[in-house]
């Protein structure tokens, strides 16, 4: 399969990767057809797992290659990683302040972003959509980096990152569809909106790969930017959500396992 993928340009590769992660989000959302509710302990473990995957991917698949690439530049190798990482978190924070959204388990009065009269269900979907922007961006930047022919960024490493993000998208799709179902909407609508939250991933993936193949000099900054954006999402939302019901040790264990799985994927395959 990897040999088959190599014959395509990086934009198409990123699109396929983004569609894969979107598809796993849809698969998680489809679980709403099979059950009325998910055990809170299992959900908290899965969210912790998602956090661990994202943290590991941020370092092994994004920051480490960014630092390695920067060794060829006439500036300290940590500068692009630090600048890109900071900007990734900053941009997500700005979007967070502007985009109306509501995290699961909170009342409508606790919605973030610009005040709006949008329905609670819309705000819940937008919260997960916000998660998926940096994930899609990371996939696109990884495939763009692989196309540059640098030893620190390979096609198989980009595939490993895509698989890792896909794994953690399953609980995210499940979480949003179940949250919507609890709001009283039908199973089909809960699934529809749940999978729709992942549609931004192939879009962000294509945007990310186009940016780095057009201006290759921003590549290390772009990798670090995606890492900073993902870490922002993990700390600002995924970890707190995984511990909201008091299952702190279980969520922490899930994060540890998720980190190990993503690390193995990246090191063994990359």
XYZ file of C-alpha atoms in Angstrom, residues 22-204:
183
model
C -12.579 11.838 8.943
C -13.817 8.302 8.236
C -12.712 7.089 11.667
C -14.537 10.038 13.243
C -17.646 8.939 11.347
C -17.120 5.360 12.534
C -17.040 6.540 16.132
C -20.153 8.652 15.569
C -21.920 5.621 14.056
C -21.774 3.869 17.438
C -24.836 5.946 18.353
C -26.883 3.452 16.312
C -25.727 0.576 18.524
C -26.204 1.898 22.041
C -28.126 4.462 24.050
C -25.174 5.435 26.198
C -21.530 4.630 26.778
C -20.072 3.757 30.171
C -18.518 6.948 31.576
C -15.408 5.107 32.737
C -14.846 3.685 29.264
C -15.390 7.097 27.660
C -12.964 8.784 30.062
C -10.362 6.112 29.347
C -10.833 6.592 25.603
C -10.545 10.369 25.887
C -7.379 9.913 27.940
C -6.081 7.595 25.215
C -6.828 10.290 22.617
C -4.886 12.838 24.682
C -1.888 10.512 24.929
C -1.862 9.899 21.183
C -1.994 13.632 20.448
C 0.817 14.445 22.890
C 3.071 11.724 21.475
C 2.286 12.701 17.884
C 3.109 16.319 18.683
C 6.632 15.391 19.687
C 7.626 12.299 17.726
C 5.932 13.200 14.434
C 6.099 17.001 14.462
C 8.474 18.712 16.900
C 11.379 16.253 16.608
C 11.471 16.443 12.772
C 11.132 20.249 12.967
C 14.202 20.474 15.214
C 16.154 18.047 13.032
C 15.370 20.042 9.870
C 16.380 23.290 11.556
C 19.950 22.080 12.071
C 20.611 23.044 8.456
C 19.496 26.637 9.030
C 21.786 29.551 10.016
C 19.890 30.014 13.292
C 19.700 27.950 16.519
C 17.807 24.742 15.781
C 15.304 25.377 18.563
C 14.072 28.688 17.133
C 11.659 27.379 14.430
C 10.256 24.782 16.837
C 9.719 27.322 19.610
C 8.257 30.009 17.341
C 5.995 27.598 15.442
C 4.806 25.885 18.629
C 3.928 29.215 20.260
C 2.093 30.449 17.166
C 0.110 27.196 16.921
C -1.197 27.612 20.449
C -1.798 31.339 19.955
C -3.840 30.888 16.776
C -5.979 28.174 18.397
C -6.531 30.458 21.375
C -7.673 33.272 19.080
C -10.049 30.927 17.256
C -11.238 29.667 20.653
C -12.067 33.250 21.684
C -13.987 34.021 18.498
C -15.698 30.793 17.379
C -18.881 30.102 19.390
C -18.651 26.589 20.866
C -19.626 24.564 23.920
C -17.635 21.770 25.531
C -19.479 18.626 26.602
C -20.910 18.516 30.108
C -21.249 22.314 30.389
C -24.384 24.436 30.425
C -25.330 26.688 27.515
C -24.344 29.712 29.608
C -20.738 28.446 29.668
C -20.341 28.572 25.884
C -17.095 30.179 24.700
C -16.467 32.565 21.838
C -18.657 35.360 20.527
C -22.127 35.424 22.084
C -24.695 33.876 19.786
C -28.223 32.496 19.715
C -27.115 29.298 17.991
C -28.576 26.059 19.279
C -26.730 24.061 21.910
C -26.272 21.161 19.469
C -24.514 23.452 16.978
C -22.192 24.725 19.691
C -21.304 21.154 20.740
C -20.436 20.191 17.157
C -18.281 23.297 16.733
C -16.283 22.379 19.850
C -15.236 19.058 18.301
C -14.696 20.718 14.929
C -12.205 23.032 16.632
C -10.327 19.921 17.831
C -10.069 18.561 14.343
C -8.464 21.591 12.694
C -4.954 20.993 14.125
C -5.261 17.250 13.566
C -5.997 17.679 9.865
C -3.280 20.310 9.625
C -0.771 17.916 11.199
C -1.592 15.223 8.625
C -1.156 17.635 5.726
C 2.108 19.091 7.017
C 3.486 15.585 7.625
C 2.840 14.531 4.013
C 4.262 17.825 2.801
C 7.399 17.238 4.856
C 7.748 13.733 3.441
C 7.662 15.128 -0.096
C 10.646 17.365 0.681
C 12.888 14.291 0.717
C 14.376 14.991 4.150
C 15.575 11.972 6.177
C 13.827 13.252 9.309
C 10.401 13.188 7.601
C 9.372 10.116 5.621
C 6.174 8.967 3.957
C 5.843 6.056 6.364
C 6.163 8.475 9.298
C 3.312 10.539 7.807
C 1.232 7.371 7.472
C 1.997 6.443 11.095
C 0.856 9.895 12.224
C -2.340 9.539 10.191
C -3.074 6.146 11.762
C -2.440 7.546 15.243
C -4.755 10.512 14.723
C -7.348 8.174 13.260
C -7.204 5.999 16.396
C -7.895 8.926 18.674
C -10.664 10.266 16.416
C -12.873 7.281 17.201
C -13.622 8.343 20.802
C -14.043 11.951 19.684
C -16.687 10.990 17.116
C -18.364 8.772 19.704
C -18.311 11.526 22.328
C -19.986 14.129 20.146
C -22.692 11.816 18.762
C -23.564 10.591 22.269
C -23.629 14.151 23.592
C -25.999 15.137 20.802
C -28.183 12.094 21.450
C -28.477 13.143 25.092
C -29.771 16.482 23.841
C -32.783 14.585 22.487
C -32.081 14.587 18.762
C -32.524 11.458 16.657
C -29.828 8.840 16.210
C -29.407 9.694 12.534
C -28.997 13.427 13.192
C -26.576 12.696 16.042
C -24.506 10.568 13.673
C -24.749 13.131 10.875
C -23.519 16.015 12.984
C -20.908 13.800 14.656
C -19.284 12.823 11.383
C -19.690 16.360 10.075
C -17.379 17.597 12.842
C -14.575 15.612 11.190
C -15.125 17.057 7.702
C -12.689 19.848 8.505
C -9.810 17.337 8.681
C -9.332 16.663 4.920
C -9.796 20.402 4.297
C -7.146 21.316 6.868
